[in-house]
Tab-separated table of C-alpha atoms in Angstrom:
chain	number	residue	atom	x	y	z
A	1	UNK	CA	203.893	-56.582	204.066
A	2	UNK	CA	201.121	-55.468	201.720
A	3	UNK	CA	199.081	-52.338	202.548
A	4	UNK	CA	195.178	-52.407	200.855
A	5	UNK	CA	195.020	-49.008	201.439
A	6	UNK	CA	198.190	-47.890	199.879
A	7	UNK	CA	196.984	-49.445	196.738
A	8	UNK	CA	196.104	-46.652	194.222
A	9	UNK	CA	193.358	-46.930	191.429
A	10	UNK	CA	193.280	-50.960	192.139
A	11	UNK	CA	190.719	-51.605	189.155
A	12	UNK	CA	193.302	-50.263	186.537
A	13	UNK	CA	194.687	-53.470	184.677
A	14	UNK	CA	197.982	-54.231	186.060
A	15	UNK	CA	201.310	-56.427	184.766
A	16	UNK	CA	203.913	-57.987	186.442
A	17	UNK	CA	207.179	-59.230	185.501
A	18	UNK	CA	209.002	-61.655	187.025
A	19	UNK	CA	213.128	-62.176	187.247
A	20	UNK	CA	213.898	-65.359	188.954
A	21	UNK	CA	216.611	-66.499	190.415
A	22	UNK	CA	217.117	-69.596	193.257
A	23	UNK	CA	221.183	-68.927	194.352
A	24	UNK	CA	223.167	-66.075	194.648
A	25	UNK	CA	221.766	-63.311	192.274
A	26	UNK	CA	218.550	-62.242	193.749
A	27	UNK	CA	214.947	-62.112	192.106
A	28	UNK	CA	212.836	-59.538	190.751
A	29	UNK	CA	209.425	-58.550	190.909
A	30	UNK	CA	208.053	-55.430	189.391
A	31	UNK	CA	204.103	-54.166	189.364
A	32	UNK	CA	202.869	-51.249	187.344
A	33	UNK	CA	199.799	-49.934	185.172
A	34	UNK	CA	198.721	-47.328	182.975
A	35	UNK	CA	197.695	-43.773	184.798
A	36	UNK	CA	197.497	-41.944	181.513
A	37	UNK	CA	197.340	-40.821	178.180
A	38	UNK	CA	200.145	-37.812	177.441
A	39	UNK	CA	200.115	-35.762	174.580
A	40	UNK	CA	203.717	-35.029	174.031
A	41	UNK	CA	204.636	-32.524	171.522
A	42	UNK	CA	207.673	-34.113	169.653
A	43	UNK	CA	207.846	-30.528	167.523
A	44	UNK	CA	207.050	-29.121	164.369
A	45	UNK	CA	203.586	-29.717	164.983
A	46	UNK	CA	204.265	-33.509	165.705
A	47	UNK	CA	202.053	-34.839	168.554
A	48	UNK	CA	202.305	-38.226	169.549
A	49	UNK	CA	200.222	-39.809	172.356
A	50	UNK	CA	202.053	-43.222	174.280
A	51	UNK	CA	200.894	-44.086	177.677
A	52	UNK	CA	202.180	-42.744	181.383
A	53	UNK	CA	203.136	-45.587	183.710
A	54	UNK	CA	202.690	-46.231	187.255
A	55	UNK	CA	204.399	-48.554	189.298
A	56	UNK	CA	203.187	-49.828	192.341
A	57	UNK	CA	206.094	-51.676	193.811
A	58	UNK	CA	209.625	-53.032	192.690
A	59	UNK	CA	210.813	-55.634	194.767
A	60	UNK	CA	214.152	-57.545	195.393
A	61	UNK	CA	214.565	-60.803	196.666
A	62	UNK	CA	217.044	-61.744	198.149
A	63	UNK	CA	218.109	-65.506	197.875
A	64	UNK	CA	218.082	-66.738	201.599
A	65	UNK	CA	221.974	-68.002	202.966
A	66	UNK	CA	222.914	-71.554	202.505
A	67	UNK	CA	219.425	-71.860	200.522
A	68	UNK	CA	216.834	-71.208	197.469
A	69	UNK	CA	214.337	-68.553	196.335
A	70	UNK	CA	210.996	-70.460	197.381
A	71	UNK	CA	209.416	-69.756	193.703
A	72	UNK	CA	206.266	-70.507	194.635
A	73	UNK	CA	205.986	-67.960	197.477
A	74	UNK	CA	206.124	-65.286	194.348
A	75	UNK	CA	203.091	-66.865	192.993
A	76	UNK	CA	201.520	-66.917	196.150
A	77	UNK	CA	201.927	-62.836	196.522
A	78	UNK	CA	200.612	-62.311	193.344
A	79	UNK	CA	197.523	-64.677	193.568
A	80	UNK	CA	196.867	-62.813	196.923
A	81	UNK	CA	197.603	-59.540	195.298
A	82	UNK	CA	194.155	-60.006	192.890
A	83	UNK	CA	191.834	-62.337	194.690
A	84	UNK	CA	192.427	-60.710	198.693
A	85	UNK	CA	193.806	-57.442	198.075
A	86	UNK	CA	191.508	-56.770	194.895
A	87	UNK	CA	193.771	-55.670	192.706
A	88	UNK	CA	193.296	-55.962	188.967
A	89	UNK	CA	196.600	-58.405	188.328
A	90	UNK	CA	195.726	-59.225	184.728
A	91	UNK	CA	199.093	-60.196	183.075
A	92	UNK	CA	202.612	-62.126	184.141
A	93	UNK	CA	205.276	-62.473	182.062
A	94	UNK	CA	208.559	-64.132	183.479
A	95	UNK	CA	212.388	-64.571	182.088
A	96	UNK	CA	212.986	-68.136	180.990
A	97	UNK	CA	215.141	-69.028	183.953
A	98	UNK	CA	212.984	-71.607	185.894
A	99	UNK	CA	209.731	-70.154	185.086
A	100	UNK	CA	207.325	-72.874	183.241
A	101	UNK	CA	206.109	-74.471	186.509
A	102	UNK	CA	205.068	-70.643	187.333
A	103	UNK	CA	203.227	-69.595	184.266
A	104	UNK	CA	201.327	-73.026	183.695
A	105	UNK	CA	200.225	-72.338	187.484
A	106	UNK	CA	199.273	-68.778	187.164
A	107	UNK	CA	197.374	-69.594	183.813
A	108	UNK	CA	195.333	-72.175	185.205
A	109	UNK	CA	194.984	-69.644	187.644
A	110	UNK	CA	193.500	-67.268	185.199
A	111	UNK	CA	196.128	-64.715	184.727
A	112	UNK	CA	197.334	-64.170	180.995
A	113	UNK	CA	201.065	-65.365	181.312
A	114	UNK	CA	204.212	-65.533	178.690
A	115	UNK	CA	207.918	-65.204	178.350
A	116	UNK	CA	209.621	-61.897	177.912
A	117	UNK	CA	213.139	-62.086	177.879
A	118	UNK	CA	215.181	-58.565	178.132
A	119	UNK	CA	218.395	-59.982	176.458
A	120	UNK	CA	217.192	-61.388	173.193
A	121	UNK	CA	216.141	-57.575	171.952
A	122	UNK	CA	216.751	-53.872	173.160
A	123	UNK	CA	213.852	-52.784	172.373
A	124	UNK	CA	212.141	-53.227	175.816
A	125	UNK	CA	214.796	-51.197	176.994
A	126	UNK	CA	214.314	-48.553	174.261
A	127	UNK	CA	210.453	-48.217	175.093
A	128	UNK	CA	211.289	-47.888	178.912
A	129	UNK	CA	214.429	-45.012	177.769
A	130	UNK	CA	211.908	-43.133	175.960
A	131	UNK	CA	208.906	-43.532	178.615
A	132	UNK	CA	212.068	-42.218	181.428
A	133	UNK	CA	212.927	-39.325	178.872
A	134	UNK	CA	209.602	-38.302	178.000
A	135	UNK	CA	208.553	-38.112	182.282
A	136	UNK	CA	206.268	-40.799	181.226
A	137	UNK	CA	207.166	-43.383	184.232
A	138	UNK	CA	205.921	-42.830	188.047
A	139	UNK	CA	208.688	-45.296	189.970
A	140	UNK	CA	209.064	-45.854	193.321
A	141	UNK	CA	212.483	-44.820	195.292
A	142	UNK	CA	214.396	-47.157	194.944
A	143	UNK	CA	218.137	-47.370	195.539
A	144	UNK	CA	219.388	-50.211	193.819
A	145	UNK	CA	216.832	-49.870	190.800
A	146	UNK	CA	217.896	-46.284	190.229
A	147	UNK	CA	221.501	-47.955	190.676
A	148	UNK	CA	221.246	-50.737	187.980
A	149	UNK	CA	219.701	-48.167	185.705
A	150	UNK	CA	222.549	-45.945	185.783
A	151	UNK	CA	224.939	-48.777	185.372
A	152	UNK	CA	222.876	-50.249	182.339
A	153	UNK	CA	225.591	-50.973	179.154
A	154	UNK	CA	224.827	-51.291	175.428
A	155	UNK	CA	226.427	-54.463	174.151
A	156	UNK	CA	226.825	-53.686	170.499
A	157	UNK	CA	228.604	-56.963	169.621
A	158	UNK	CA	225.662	-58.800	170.940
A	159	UNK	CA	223.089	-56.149	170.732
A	160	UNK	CA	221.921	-56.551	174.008
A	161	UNK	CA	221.261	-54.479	176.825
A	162	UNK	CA	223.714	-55.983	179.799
A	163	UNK	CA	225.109	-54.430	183.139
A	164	UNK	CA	228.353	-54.152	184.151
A	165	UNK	CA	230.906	-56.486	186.237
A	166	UNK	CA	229.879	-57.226	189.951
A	167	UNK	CA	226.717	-55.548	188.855
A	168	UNK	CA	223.006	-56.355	188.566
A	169	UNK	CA	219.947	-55.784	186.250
A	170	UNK	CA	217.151	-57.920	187.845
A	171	UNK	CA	215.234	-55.486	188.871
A	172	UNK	CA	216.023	-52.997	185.553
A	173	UNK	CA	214.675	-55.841	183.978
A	174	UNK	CA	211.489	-56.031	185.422
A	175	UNK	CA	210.776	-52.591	184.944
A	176	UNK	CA	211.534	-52.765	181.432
A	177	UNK	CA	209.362	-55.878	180.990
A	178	UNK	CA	206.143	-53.535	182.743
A	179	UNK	CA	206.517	-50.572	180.129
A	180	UNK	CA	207.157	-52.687	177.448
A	181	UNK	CA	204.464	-54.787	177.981
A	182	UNK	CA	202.124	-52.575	179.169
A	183	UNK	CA	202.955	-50.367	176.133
A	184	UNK	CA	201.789	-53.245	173.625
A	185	UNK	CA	198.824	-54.106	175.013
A	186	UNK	CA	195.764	-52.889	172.894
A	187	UNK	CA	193.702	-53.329	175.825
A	188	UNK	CA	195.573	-50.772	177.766
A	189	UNK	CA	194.975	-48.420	174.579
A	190	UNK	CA	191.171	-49.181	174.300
A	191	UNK	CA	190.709	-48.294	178.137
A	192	UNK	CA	191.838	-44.971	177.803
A	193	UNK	CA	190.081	-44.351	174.373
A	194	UNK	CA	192.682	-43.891	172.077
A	195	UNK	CA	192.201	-44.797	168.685
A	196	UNK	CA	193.569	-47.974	167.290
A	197	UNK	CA	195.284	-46.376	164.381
A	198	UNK	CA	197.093	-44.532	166.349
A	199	UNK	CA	198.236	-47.330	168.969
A	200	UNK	CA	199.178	-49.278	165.838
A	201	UNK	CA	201.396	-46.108	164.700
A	202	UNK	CA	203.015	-45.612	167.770
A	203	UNK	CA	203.491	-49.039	167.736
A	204	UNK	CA	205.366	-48.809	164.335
A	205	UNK	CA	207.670	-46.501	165.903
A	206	UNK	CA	208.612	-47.913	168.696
């Protein structure tokens, strides 16, 4: 069930990612936007300025028993999240599992869409680790988020971020795929005023 009310600031650019799954692992849905600007003062008179997230839900689903992950009914939420519950759903970005049928529809749909995989680079997972560290990301409670978080392993053979044995990172992934995409939008820069030499330094960094 979706709430109009309990929808915060609904004019503020959002992005989704999108973890699909059909069988046995489940699929993940995360929602967020930016809230704010920080200052952070890194020392020595360093001050850098990188953007506070906010995210509005992080879902699991679960794949039904005996049966699929209807795919489409994910596509369905977030049209209905932007044209009935007025909520500025500007970009999508799924994993690669399954997901072309999704972002042709959502793009002829008018959303921006792309692929963003979290295992083919850590840095996703190194913007979201600093955003966490710096206080910089407004989540939800959420048990088995804050559990695949804690559980998250660095694979240095493979230099990938994976999770452990009888574990999960669906939802971890999602999360990851909001800050990190969130944090490279200019756009998301522009509408807070922040200069464009400095997004493009931060940028650098990260």
């Amino acid at each position: 069930k979706i709430y109009p009310n309990d929808i915060y600031h609904p004019k503020e650019a959002r992005f989704i990612h999108v973890d699909l799954a059909l069988t046995g692992d489940s699929a993940g849905i995360v929602c967020g936007y930016v809230s704010a600007f920080p200052k952070l003062n890194r020392g020595s008179n360093v001050i850098e300025v990188l953007p506070e997230i906010t995210v509005d839900f992080a879902l699991e689903i679960y794949p039904p028993k005996s049966g699929e992950i209807d795919i489409a009914r994910i596509r369905k939420m977030i049209i209905m999240l932007r044209d009935k519950m007025k909520m500025n759903v500007r970009w999508v970005t799924y994993d690669q599992f399954q997901s072309a049928d999704s972002i042709q529809t959502l793009r002829q749909n008018g959303f921006t869409t792309g692929l963003r995989s979290m295992d083919r680079t850590p840095i996703p997972y190194e913007t979201l680790k600093q955003a966490i560290y710096d206080g910089r990301v407004k989540i939800p409670s959420h048990d088995k988020l804050q559990k695949e978080l804690i559980e998250l392993e660095f694979d240095a053979r493979k230099n990938k971020i994976d999770h452990p044995p009888n574990s999960s990172k669906d939802i971890s992934d999602c999360l990851a795929g909001v800050v990190y995409g969130l944090t490279m939008r200019r756009e998301t820069w522009a509408r807070w005023g922040v200069l464009s030499h400095t997004f493009e330094e931060q940028i650098r960094k990260e």
